[in-house]
Each structure stands twice: as structure tokens, then as C-alpha cells.
Amino acid sequence: MKKLSCIIVDDEPLAANVLEKYVQRLDHLNLVGKAENAIQAFNLINSERIDLMFLDIKMPQITGIDFIKSLNNPPAVIFTTAYRNFALEGFEMDAVDYLLKPISFERFMKAVGKVSVSYVSDPKLMNEVGGQTITRDYIFVREDKRMKKVLLADILFVESIKDYVKIITRKDTVLTYLKMNYLEGNLPVNQFVRIHKSFIVRIEAIQGYTSSEAEVGDVTIPIGRHYKQKVLEVLNDLIL
């Protein structure tokens, strides 16, 4: 498994030190650095490849929420805070998880596990096998207590249901605890397109479409108005 490069952003040294010790206990995490404020974090993100950020919400000058909003392409984020009332806003920012201080190692591992699943499932990651570089055509997702292999070519569409996604394939349906945005980022853009806040479809599975909906098998899926322009550009390029 490739290591996840991470940073800790927290103005409380004690809290940052606890997280650092937790990171050091997990072999697949690599701590690149720690920051006491958003400016230091910004410099780290722009000088290193960062996959994951442990980010305190309540910080002086610039809050963690405002910092994330300022980034064009933020890494995966796990919010940390001593204030429970920040949870809802944190999840609205598509955070991977929200950790309430004091943080136990068991709860920390659970949050990191959500990132690891989406990261190692990334079909764009290249594997070295027998001296040759290959691209995976499948993902692994957690279903109940096991990891299930899903072939990209079998996927018809994906539907978001709160904190879960439902992957509908030619053979069955897989329900997994995963953020829609992270799954979208882990699917090849030449094969899949997000047509609605709640739906991603495999382009080859679309059997017909209008400006407001797409037909996938016997299911009609709405095309969201915020996604319409991109979707129609992708599909209209296929018109002979």
C-alpha cells in the first residue's frame, strides 16, 4: 500500500502531539509536517504533495472551515475540534470525518480507514508488476466487514445516500460507507461522469439522454442543473 502523506494543522501543541503519535503508529501514514495556523499549512500544501490533512476548526485569524474554502484543490480532510457544534458545518465541507477532542486512537483509526479505502481504490494509481507499469481496472470497497472487488466495466451508475454510496453493477448492488466526492475523484474521467449531486454514471452505460435526464438500463436519472453543461459537453462530443 502506498503511504498517505499527511499534515497536522492545530494551534494547540498538546493536541497536535497526540495526533503525531497516532500517525506514527500507522505504517501507511507519513507525516510531512505540522502547522500552527492556516498560513503555515498553506505553505506546506504548496511545497509538498499532501493526501490528508488533520485540521483543527477553531484557530486564530483563519478558521479551518475558511481555510478549506480558500483552497482550489484541497487534500482529504479530517476535522478535529473540541466543539461538537461544528460537526454539521464540517461535514457540509465534504470532510472525510469529524473527530471530537479528546481523540482516542480507536476513533482516529476509524477516520483514517475511510481515507485509506478511497485512496488505495484509486484506479488511476499505477502499480509496478513484474517490472511493468499497469493501470487497475477495478476498485475495492468495504461492504459490511469485507473488502469487495468491483470491476469498473461492470458499474452502471452510483447513487449517493447520505454518508453511503450505492454502486449498481450489471450483477448486483454494493452499499458502502464512502463520500460521493471521494469516489468521484477515484473514477477515471474518461469512463465516468457525474450528472447530478446524487448520481455518477458510466458513460458507456448511457443508452439515451435529453437535456434533463439520462437513461441507464431501465432507470431514468435526472441531470442536475449545476452539472448540465459539463454532461452535455461530454455526451455531445460522442454524436456522429
mmCIF file of N, CA and C in Angstrom, residues 20-71:
data_model
loop_
_atom_site.group_PDB
_atom_site.id
_atom_site.type_symbol
_atom_site.label_atom_id
_atom_site.label_comp_id
_atom_site.label_asym_id
_atom_site.label_seq_id
_atom_site.Cartn_x
_atom_site.Cartn_y
_atom_site.Cartn_z
ATOM 1 N N GLU A 20 0.230 13.402 16.272
ATOM 2 C CA GLU A 20 1.517 12.968 15.718
ATOM 3 C C GLU A 20 1.864 11.554 16.188
ATOM 4 N N LYS A 21 1.634 11.293 17.465
ATOM 5 C CA LYS A 21 1.913 9.953 18.000
ATOM 6 C C LYS A 21 1.006 8.905 17.339
ATOM 7 N N TYR A 22 -0.247 9.264 17.100
ATOM 8 C CA TYR A 22 -1.178 8.345 16.432
ATOM 9 C C TYR A 22 -0.716 8.057 15.009
ATOM 10 N N VAL A 23 -0.315 9.110 14.300
ATOM 11 C CA VAL A 23 0.153 8.935 12.913
ATOM 12 C C VAL A 23 1.359 7.998 12.869
ATOM 13 N N GLN A 24 2.266 8.163 13.809
ATOM 14 C CA GLN A 24 3.482 7.350 13.838
ATOM 15 C C GLN A 24 3.201 5.877 14.112
ATOM 16 N N ARG A 25 2.046 5.576 14.660
ATOM 17 C CA ARG A 25 1.689 4.175 14.944
ATOM 18 C C ARG A 25 1.124 3.450 13.728
ATOM 19 N N LEU A 26 0.811 4.195 12.671
ATOM 20 C CA LEU A 26 0.241 3.594 11.465
ATOM 21 C C LEU A 26 1.261 3.626 10.328
ATOM 22 N N ASP A 27 1.619 2.447 9.820
ATOM 23 C CA ASP A 27 2.682 2.347 8.818
ATOM 24 C C ASP A 27 2.333 3.013 7.495
ATOM 25 N N HIS A 28 1.027 3.112 7.172
ATOM 26 C CA HIS A 28 0.664 3.665 5.866
ATOM 27 C C HIS A 28 0.476 5.180 5.890
ATOM 28 N N LEU A 29 0.812 5.823 7.022
ATOM 29 C CA LEU A 29 0.767 7.283 7.100
ATOM 30 C C LEU A 29 2.189 7.841 7.190
ATOM 31 N N ASN A 30 2.436 8.912 6.472
ATOM 32 C CA ASN A 30 3.725 9.592 6.512
ATOM 33 C C ASN A 30 3.492 11.053 6.864
ATOM 34 N N LEU A 31 3.944 11.460 8.055
ATOM 35 C CA LEU A 31 3.741 12.836 8.495
ATOM 36 C C LEU A 31 4.770 13.746 7.828
ATOM 37 N N VAL A 32 4.283 14.643 6.973
ATOM 38 C CA VAL A 32 5.158 15.575 6.255
ATOM 39 C C VAL A 32 5.512 16.775 7.128
ATOM 40 N N GLY A 33 4.544 17.205 7.954
ATOM 41 C CA GLY A 33 4.830 18.343 8.805
ATOM 42 C C GLY A 33 3.641 18.754 9.654
ATOM 43 N N LYS A 34 3.889 19.703 10.563
ATOM 44 C CA LYS A 34 2.836 20.244 11.410
ATOM 45 C C LYS A 34 2.783 21.761 11.222
ATOM 46 N N ALA A 35 1.583 22.304 11.358
ATOM 47 C CA ALA A 35 1.390 23.748 11.206
ATOM 48 C C ALA A 35 0.524 24.254 12.352
ATOM 49 N N GLU A 36 0.818 25.461 12.807
ATOM 50 C CA GLU A 36 0.059 26.057 13.905
ATOM 51 C C GLU A 36 -1.068 26.945 13.413
ATOM 52 N N ASN A 37 -1.062 27.273 12.117
ATOM 53 C CA ASN A 37 -2.095 28.145 11.576
ATOM 54 C C ASN A 37 -2.266 27.889 10.083
ATOM 55 N N ALA A 38 -3.246 28.555 9.497
ATOM 56 C CA ALA A 38 -3.589 28.313 8.098
ATOM 57 C C ALA A 38 -2.467 28.730 7.146
ATOM 58 N N ILE A 39 -1.741 29.780 7.472
ATOM 59 C CA ILE A 39 -0.668 30.243 6.588
ATOM 60 C C ILE A 39 0.448 29.212 6.505
ATOM 61 N N GLN A 40 0.844 28.661 7.642
ATOM 62 C CA GLN A 40 1.865 27.611 7.636
ATOM 63 C C GLN A 40 1.372 26.384 6.880
ATOM 64 N N ALA A 41 0.096 26.049 7.055
ATOM 65 C CA ALA A 41 -0.477 24.900 6.361
ATOM 66 C C ALA A 41 -0.487 25.132 4.857
ATOM 67 N N PHE A 42 -0.829 26.349 4.445
ATOM 68 C CA PHE A 42 -0.861 26.692 3.024
ATOM 69 C C PHE A 42 0.522 26.503 2.403
ATOM 70 N N ASN A 43 1.557 26.912 3.101
ATOM 71 C CA ASN A 43 2.921 26.768 2.594
ATOM 72 C C ASN A 43 3.306 25.300 2.459
ATOM 73 N N LEU A 44 2.879 24.477 3.407
ATOM 74 C CA LEU A 44 3.168 23.042 3.335
ATOM 75 C C LEU A 44 2.469 22.403 2.135
ATOM 76 N N ILE A 45 1.205 22.742 1.958
ATOM 77 C CA ILE A 45 0.421 22.162 0.862
ATOM 78 C C ILE A 45 0.998 22.552 -0.500
ATOM 79 N N ASN A 46 1.562 23.739 -0.591
ATOM 80 C CA ASN A 46 2.100 24.211 -1.865
ATOM 81 C C ASN A 46 3.535 23.782 -2.111
ATOM 82 N N SER A 47 4.168 23.189 -1.105
ATOM 83 C CA SER A 47 5.546 22.739 -1.278
ATOM 84 C C SER A 47 5.677 21.222 -1.282
ATOM 85 N N GLU A 48 4.636 20.517 -0.842
ATOM 86 C CA GLU A 48 4.672 19.053 -0.764
ATOM 87 C C GLU A 48 3.370 18.472 -1.325
ATOM 88 N N ARG A 49 3.431 17.201 -1.735
ATOM 89 C CA ARG A 49 2.201 16.508 -2.127
ATOM 90 C C ARG A 49 1.532 16.005 -0.850
ATOM 91 N N ILE A 50 0.358 16.517 -0.557
ATOM 92 C CA ILE A 50 -0.353 16.166 0.667
ATOM 93 C C ILE A 50 -1.639 15.429 0.301
ATOM 94 N N ASP A 51 -1.808 14.226 0.853
ATOM 95 C CA ASP A 51 -3.009 13.434 0.605
ATOM 96 C C ASP A 51 -4.078 13.665 1.662
ATOM 97 N N LEU A 52 -3.651 13.976 2.882
ATOM 98 C CA LEU A 52 -4.583 14.043 4.011
ATOM 99 C C LEU A 52 -4.158 15.143 4.971
ATOM 100 N N MET A 53 -5.151 15.866 5.484
ATOM 101 C CA MET A 53 -4.888 16.931 6.442
ATOM 102 C C MET A 53 -5.771 16.754 7.670
ATOM 103 N N PHE A 54 -5.143 16.696 8.847
ATOM 104 C CA PHE A 54 -5.870 16.724 10.114
ATOM 105 C C PHE A 54 -5.973 18.191 10.498
ATOM 106 N N LEU A 55 -7.175 18.734 10.462
ATOM 107 C CA LEU A 55 -7.354 20.182 10.541
ATOM 108 C C LEU A 55 -8.253 20.592 11.697
ATOM 109 N N ASP A 56 -7.697 21.377 12.601
ATOM 110 C CA ASP A 56 -8.493 21.933 13.702
ATOM 111 C C ASP A 56 -9.417 23.022 13.141
ATOM 112 N N ILE A 57 -10.656 23.032 13.578
ATOM 113 C CA ILE A 57 -11.609 24.003 13.042
ATOM 114 C C ILE A 57 -11.418 25.381 13.666
ATOM 115 N N LYS A 58 -11.316 25.441 14.994
ATOM 116 C CA LYS A 58 -11.236 26.738 15.667
ATOM 117 C C LYS A 58 -9.774 27.131 15.862
ATOM 118 N N MET A 59 -9.288 28.003 14.960
ATOM 119 C CA MET A 59 -7.924 28.511 15.035
ATOM 120 C C MET A 59 -7.961 30.032 14.945
ATOM 121 N N PRO A 60 -6.920 30.707 15.435
ATOM 122 C CA PRO A 60 -6.908 32.179 15.377
ATOM 123 C C PRO A 60 -6.807 32.686 13.941
ATOM 124 N N GLN A 61 -7.386 33.829 13.686
ATOM 125 C CA GLN A 61 -7.337 34.542 12.406
ATOM 126 C C GLN A 61 -8.151 33.837 11.319
ATOM 127 N N ILE A 62 -7.723 32.658 10.884
ATOM 128 C CA ILE A 62 -8.438 31.934 9.833
ATOM 129 C C ILE A 62 -8.882 30.586 10.374
ATOM 130 N N THR A 63 -10.178 30.318 10.386
ATOM 131 C CA THR A 63 -10.674 29.047 10.891
ATOM 132 C C THR A 63 -10.378 27.925 9.892
ATOM 133 N N GLY A 64 -10.469 26.688 10.369
ATOM 134 C CA GLY A 64 -10.262 25.558 9.479
ATOM 135 C C GLY A 64 -11.267 25.523 8.341
ATOM 136 N N ILE A 65 -12.520 25.878 8.635
ATOM 137 C CA ILE A 65 -13.562 25.911 7.605
ATOM 138 C C ILE A 65 -13.214 26.922 6.519
ATOM 139 N N ASP A 66 -12.842 28.135 6.929
ATOM 140 C CA ASP A 66 -12.498 29.176 5.959
ATOM 141 C C ASP A 66 -11.249 28.807 5.164
ATOM 142 N N PHE A 67 -10.326 28.121 5.818
ATOM 143 C CA PHE A 67 -9.097 27.706 5.126
ATOM 144 C C PHE A 67 -9.414 26.731 3.998
ATOM 145 N N ILE A 68 -10.267 25.752 4.278
ATOM 146 C CA ILE A 68 -10.643 24.781 3.248
ATOM 147 C C ILE A 68 -11.347 25.475 2.089
ATOM 148 N N LYS A 69 -12.200 26.424 2.401
ATOM 149 C CA LYS A 69 -12.922 27.151 1.353
ATOM 150 C C LYS A 69 -11.970 27.926 0.446
ATOM 151 N N SER A 70 -10.815 28.290 0.960
ATOM 152 C CA SER A 70 -9.867 29.097 0.186
ATOM 153 C C SER A 70 -9.017 28.266 -0.761
ATOM 154 N N LEU A 71 -9.037 26.930 -0.609
ATOM 155 C CA LEU A 71 -8.183 26.059 -1.427
ATOM 156 C C LEU A 71 -8.917 25.601 -2.672
#
